[in-house]
Coordinates of C-alpha atoms in Angstrom, one line a residue:
M1 CA -8.4 -19.0 8.2
R2 CA -4.8 -18.0 7.5
V3 CA -3.9 -15.9 4.4
L4 CA -0.5 -15.2 2.9
V5 CA -0.1 -11.9 1.2
T6 CA 2.9 -11.2 -1.2
G7 CA 3.9 -7.6 -1.9
A8 CA 2.9 -6.8 1.7
K9 CA 4.6 -3.5 1.8
G10 CA 3.0 -2.2 -1.3
Q11 CA 0.0 0.1 -1.9
L12 CA -2.5 -2.7 -1.9
G13 CA -0.7 -5.3 0.2
S14 CA -0.4 -3.1 3.2
D15 CA -4.1 -2.3 3.1
L16 CA -5.0 -5.9 2.7
L17 CA -3.1 -6.9 5.8
C18 CA -5.0 -4.2 7.7
E19 CA -8.4 -5.4 6.4
L20 CA -7.6 -9.1 7.3
S21 CA -6.6 -8.0 10.8
K22 CA -9.9 -6.1 11.1
R23 CA -11.8 -9.3 10.3
N24 CA -9.8 -11.3 12.8
I25 CA -8.3 -13.3 9.9
E26 CA -4.8 -14.4 10.6
S27 CA -2.4 -13.2 7.9
V28 CA 1.3 -13.4 7.0
G29 CA 2.8 -10.7 4.8
I30 CA 6.0 -11.1 2.8
D31 CA 7.9 -8.7 0.5
I32 CA 11.1 -8.6 -1.5
D33 CA 13.1 -8.5 1.7
D34 CA 11.7 -11.9 2.7
L35 CA 11.5 -13.6 -0.7
D36 CA 12.6 -13.2 -4.3
I37 CA 9.6 -14.7 -6.1
T38 CA 11.7 -15.2 -9.2
D39 CA 13.7 -17.9 -7.4
A40 CA 11.5 -21.0 -7.7
A41 CA 13.4 -23.0 -5.1
A42 CA 13.4 -20.2 -2.6
T43 CA 9.7 -19.5 -3.2
K44 CA 8.9 -23.2 -2.5
R45 CA 11.1 -23.2 0.6
V46 CA 9.8 -20.0 2.2
I47 CA 6.1 -20.6 1.6
E48 CA 6.2 -24.2 2.7
K49 CA 8.0 -23.1 5.9
I50 CA 5.2 -20.6 6.6
N51 CA 2.7 -23.3 5.9
N52 CA 4.5 -25.7 8.2
D53 CA 4.4 -23.2 11.1
A54 CA 0.6 -23.0 10.7
R55 CA -1.4 -24.0 7.7
I56 CA -2.2 -21.3 5.2
D57 CA -5.6 -21.5 3.4
A58 CA -5.0 -19.0 0.7
I59 CA -2.4 -16.8 -1.1
I60 CA -3.2 -13.3 -2.3
H61 CA -0.4 -12.4 -4.8
C62 CA 0.1 -8.6 -5.0
A63 CA 3.8 -8.5 -5.6
A64 CA 4.6 -7.2 -9.1
Y65 CA 6.8 -4.9 -11.2
T66 CA 4.5 -2.0 -11.8
A67 CA 6.7 0.8 -13.4
V68 CA 4.9 0.7 -16.7
D69 CA 7.2 3.0 -18.8
A70 CA 10.4 1.5 -17.3
A71 CA 9.1 -1.9 -18.2
E72 CA 9.5 -1.1 -21.9
D73 CA 13.3 -1.1 -21.4
N74 CA 13.4 -4.0 -19.0
E75 CA 11.2 -6.7 -20.7
A76 CA 13.3 -9.6 -19.4
L77 CA 13.1 -8.5 -15.8
V78 CA 9.4 -7.6 -15.9
T79 CA 8.6 -11.0 -17.4
K80 CA 10.7 -12.7 -14.8
I81 CA 8.8 -11.0 -11.9
N82 CA 5.3 -10.7 -13.2
A83 CA 5.1 -13.9 -15.2
E84 CA 7.7 -16.4 -13.9
G85 CA 7.3 -15.1 -10.3
T86 CA 3.6 -15.7 -10.5
K87 CA 4.2 -19.2 -11.9
N88 CA 6.4 -19.9 -8.9
I89 CA 3.7 -18.8 -6.5
A90 CA 1.0 -20.8 -8.3
E91 CA 3.1 -24.0 -8.3
V92 CA 3.4 -23.8 -4.5
A93 CA -0.3 -23.1 -4.2
K94 CA -0.9 -26.2 -6.3
T95 CA 1.4 -28.3 -4.1
L96 CA -0.3 -27.0 -0.9
D97 CA -3.8 -27.3 -2.4
V98 CA -4.7 -23.7 -1.4
A99 CA -6.6 -21.0 -3.2
M100 CA -4.7 -18.3 -5.0
M101 CA -5.8 -14.8 -5.8
Y102 CA -3.7 -13.0 -8.5
I103 CA -4.0 -9.3 -8.8
S104 CA -3.9 -8.4 -12.5
T105 CA -4.7 -5.3 -14.6
D106 CA -6.9 -3.9 -17.4
Y107 CA -3.6 -3.7 -19.4
V108 CA -4.1 -7.3 -20.5
F109 CA -6.6 -5.9 -23.1
D110 CA -5.8 -3.8 -26.1
G111 CA -7.5 -0.7 -24.7
E112 CA -9.6 0.0 -27.8
G113 CA -13.3 0.6 -28.3
E114 CA -15.8 1.9 -25.8
R115 CA -17.5 -1.2 -24.5
P116 CA -16.6 -2.2 -20.9
W117 CA -14.2 -5.1 -20.9
E118 CA -15.8 -8.3 -19.6
P119 CA -13.7 -10.8 -17.5
D120 CA -13.6 -13.4 -20.3
D121 CA -12.9 -11.1 -23.2
K122 CA -10.0 -11.8 -25.5
R123 CA -6.7 -10.6 -24.1
A124 CA -4.3 -8.6 -26.3
P125 CA -1.8 -6.6 -24.2
L126 CA -0.6 -3.3 -25.7
N127 CA 2.7 -3.0 -23.7
V128 CA 5.4 -5.0 -22.0
Y129 CA 3.8 -4.6 -18.5
G130 CA 0.5 -5.8 -19.8
M131 CA 2.0 -8.8 -21.6
A132 CA 3.9 -9.9 -18.5
K133 CA 0.7 -9.7 -16.4
Y134 CA -1.2 -11.6 -19.1
K135 CA 1.5 -14.4 -19.0
G136 CA 1.0 -14.5 -15.2
E137 CA -2.7 -15.0 -15.7
L138 CA -2.1 -17.9 -18.1
Y139 CA 0.2 -19.6 -15.6
V140 CA -2.4 -19.3 -12.8
E141 CA -5.1 -20.7 -15.1
E142 CA -3.0 -23.6 -16.4
L143 CA -1.7 -24.7 -12.9
L144 CA -4.7 -24.1 -10.6
K145 CA -8.4 -24.9 -10.3
K146 CA -8.9 -22.8 -7.1
Y147 CA -8.0 -19.3 -8.3
F148 CA -9.2 -15.8 -8.5
I149 CA -7.9 -13.4 -11.1
V150 CA -8.9 -9.9 -10.2
R151 CA -8.1 -7.1 -12.7
I152 CA -7.9 -3.6 -11.3
S153 CA -7.1 -0.1 -12.7
W154 CA -6.1 3.4 -11.7
V155 CA -5.1 2.4 -8.2
F156 CA -4.6 4.9 -5.4
G157 CA -3.9 4.5 -1.7
L158 CA -1.9 6.0 1.2
H159 CA 1.2 4.0 0.5
G160 CA 3.5 4.9 -2.4
N161 CA 2.9 7.4 -5.3
N162 CA -0.2 7.8 -7.3
F163 CA -2.0 10.2 -9.6
I164 CA -3.8 12.1 -6.8
K165 CA -0.6 12.9 -5.0
T166 CA 1.1 14.0 -8.2
M167 CA -1.8 16.3 -9.1
I168 CA -1.9 17.9 -5.7
R169 CA 1.9 18.5 -5.8
L170 CA 1.9 19.9 -9.3
G171 CA -1.2 22.0 -8.6
K172 CA 0.4 23.6 -5.6
E173 CA 3.7 24.2 -7.4
R174 CA 2.4 25.5 -10.7
G175 CA -1.3 26.5 -10.3
A176 CA -2.1 24.9 -13.6
V177 CA -1.8 21.4 -15.2
S178 CA -2.6 19.7 -18.5
V179 CA -4.2 16.3 -18.3
V180 CA -5.3 13.8 -20.9
N181 CA -9.0 13.5 -21.6
D182 CA -9.1 10.6 -24.1
Q183 CA -8.4 7.7 -21.7
I184 CA -11.5 6.5 -19.8
G185 CA -11.6 4.3 -16.8
S186 CA -12.4 4.0 -13.1
P187 CA -10.2 4.8 -10.1
T188 CA -9.7 2.2 -7.5
Y189 CA -9.1 3.0 -3.8
T190 CA -7.1 0.3 -2.1
P191 CA -9.0 0.2 1.3
D192 CA -12.3 -0.3 -0.7
L193 CA -10.6 -2.9 -2.9
S194 CA -9.2 -4.7 0.1
R195 CA -12.6 -5.2 1.6
L196 CA -13.9 -6.8 -1.5
L197 CA -10.8 -9.0 -2.0
V198 CA -11.2 -10.4 1.6
D199 CA -14.9 -10.9 0.9
M200 CA -13.9 -13.0 -2.1
I201 CA -11.0 -15.0 -0.7
V202 CA -13.2 -16.5 2.1
T203 CA -15.4 -18.1 -0.6
D204 CA -15.0 -20.7 -3.4
K205 CA -16.5 -18.5 -6.1
Y206 CA -13.4 -18.8 -8.2
G207 CA -12.7 -17.2 -11.7
R208 CA -11.8 -14.0 -13.4
Y209 CA -13.2 -10.7 -12.0
H210 CA -13.0 -7.0 -12.5
A211 CA -12.9 -4.7 -9.5
T212 CA -12.8 -0.9 -9.4
N213 CA -14.7 1.8 -7.7
E214 CA -18.0 2.7 -9.4
G215 CA -18.3 5.4 -12.0
L216 CA -16.3 6.4 -15.1
C217 CA -14.1 9.4 -15.8
S218 CA -11.1 10.5 -17.9
W219 CA -7.9 11.5 -16.2
Y220 CA -8.9 15.1 -16.9
D221 CA -12.2 14.6 -15.1
F222 CA -10.4 12.9 -12.2
A223 CA -8.0 15.8 -11.9
V224 CA -10.8 18.4 -11.9
E225 CA -12.6 16.5 -9.1
I226 CA -9.3 16.2 -7.1
F227 CA -8.8 20.0 -7.1
K228 CA -12.5 20.7 -6.4
Q229 CA -12.5 18.4 -3.4
A230 CA -9.1 19.6 -2.2
K231 CA -10.3 23.2 -2.5
L232 CA -7.3 24.1 -4.7
D233 CA -7.6 26.8 -7.3
V234 CA -5.8 25.1 -10.2
A235 CA -6.4 25.6 -14.0
V236 CA -6.8 22.2 -15.6
T237 CA -6.5 22.0 -19.4
P238 CA -7.7 18.9 -21.3
V239 CA -5.3 17.5 -23.9
S240 CA -5.0 14.4 -26.0
S241 CA -2.7 11.5 -25.2
D242 CA -0.5 12.7 -28.1
A243 CA 0.5 15.7 -26.0
F244 CA 2.2 13.5 -23.5
P245 CA 4.4 10.9 -25.4
V246 CA 5.4 8.1 -23.1
K247 CA 7.3 4.9 -23.7
A248 CA 4.5 2.5 -22.9
K249 CA 1.3 2.8 -24.9
R250 CA -1.7 3.5 -22.6
P251 CA -5.2 2.1 -23.1
H252 CA -7.9 4.6 -24.3
N253 CA -10.6 2.3 -23.0
S254 CA -10.1 1.0 -19.4
R255 CA -13.9 0.5 -18.8
M256 CA -14.4 -2.7 -16.8
D257 CA -17.6 -4.7 -16.6
K258 CA -18.1 -5.7 -12.9
S259 CA -21.5 -7.5 -13.2
K260 CA -19.9 -10.8 -12.3
L261 CA -19.3 -9.4 -8.8
T262 CA -23.0 -8.8 -8.3
E263 CA -23.9 -12.1 -9.9
N264 CA -21.8 -13.9 -7.3
G265 CA -23.2 -11.9 -4.3
F266 CA -20.2 -9.5 -3.8
E267 CA -20.9 -5.9 -2.9
L268 CA -19.7 -3.4 -5.5
L269 CA -17.2 -0.7 -4.4
P270 CA -18.5 2.9 -3.6
P271 CA -18.4 5.6 -6.3
W272 CA -14.9 6.9 -7.0
Q273 CA -15.8 10.4 -6.0
D274 CA -16.7 9.2 -2.5
A275 CA -13.5 7.2 -2.3
L276 CA -11.5 10.3 -3.3
R277 CA -13.3 12.3 -0.5
R278 CA -12.2 9.7 2.1
Y279 CA -8.7 9.5 0.7
L280 CA -8.2 13.3 0.8
L281 CA -9.3 13.3 4.4
E282 CA -6.7 10.6 5.2
L283 CA -4.1 12.7 3.4
G284 CA -5.2 15.9 5.3
E285 CA -6.0 17.6 2.0
N286 CA -9.7 18.0 2.3

């Protein structure tokens, strides 16, 4: 099997390439330096050349514009990358008749209520980023039959910035932080997620899925556990989202129903607290 990964230098893409290598699955990683996915002709040319060199069997599409607040001021660009770029990838996947996995987000929902979101729930994005990812989902669904749409949330990994790195930096600098306690979800560790995505891509169990580490928490709970495991004496104050005005509205409810994974024989990710422990060891902060 040979798998093409877009966004290969990103937080998830880089871990995916490592996981594929561990499984002795041949992979090709491309990033913005190799391909502008918003250019339909270039996307077709580059991916078809990769396929001509040696046939690819699947595409895992991780490349995306992910700066959620900046997206509010750059709607055209975000839509071009996350929606039109995804369409361009999907069209090539259709031409080559290969499976495509599209990495999406809980932001495609309105973020209200307390019930965990199920994969086939009505989508109603609450910000520009979420709307662009939603449009990307629609293109994948309209163009392909062999597709996985995998929605993730609260992602952290070794590459790039994330909430954990920010908390540790602020905790060391200030000794105290305020963190919102009215947004509930599940952190997702990219090495754990990568194992699941590779488990999925070698099957034909297509459809929409949700994938996060197990367990729920607020960002406040997450921060408290970070400092506890990192053995840092930091005062953490819980506050409402209103205390931190941001450009892009954030979901209060990011709970995700993952029963479809179990129903299709996929192993759920470990508890987020365990993932955090392993991540801090990797960072040298535990």
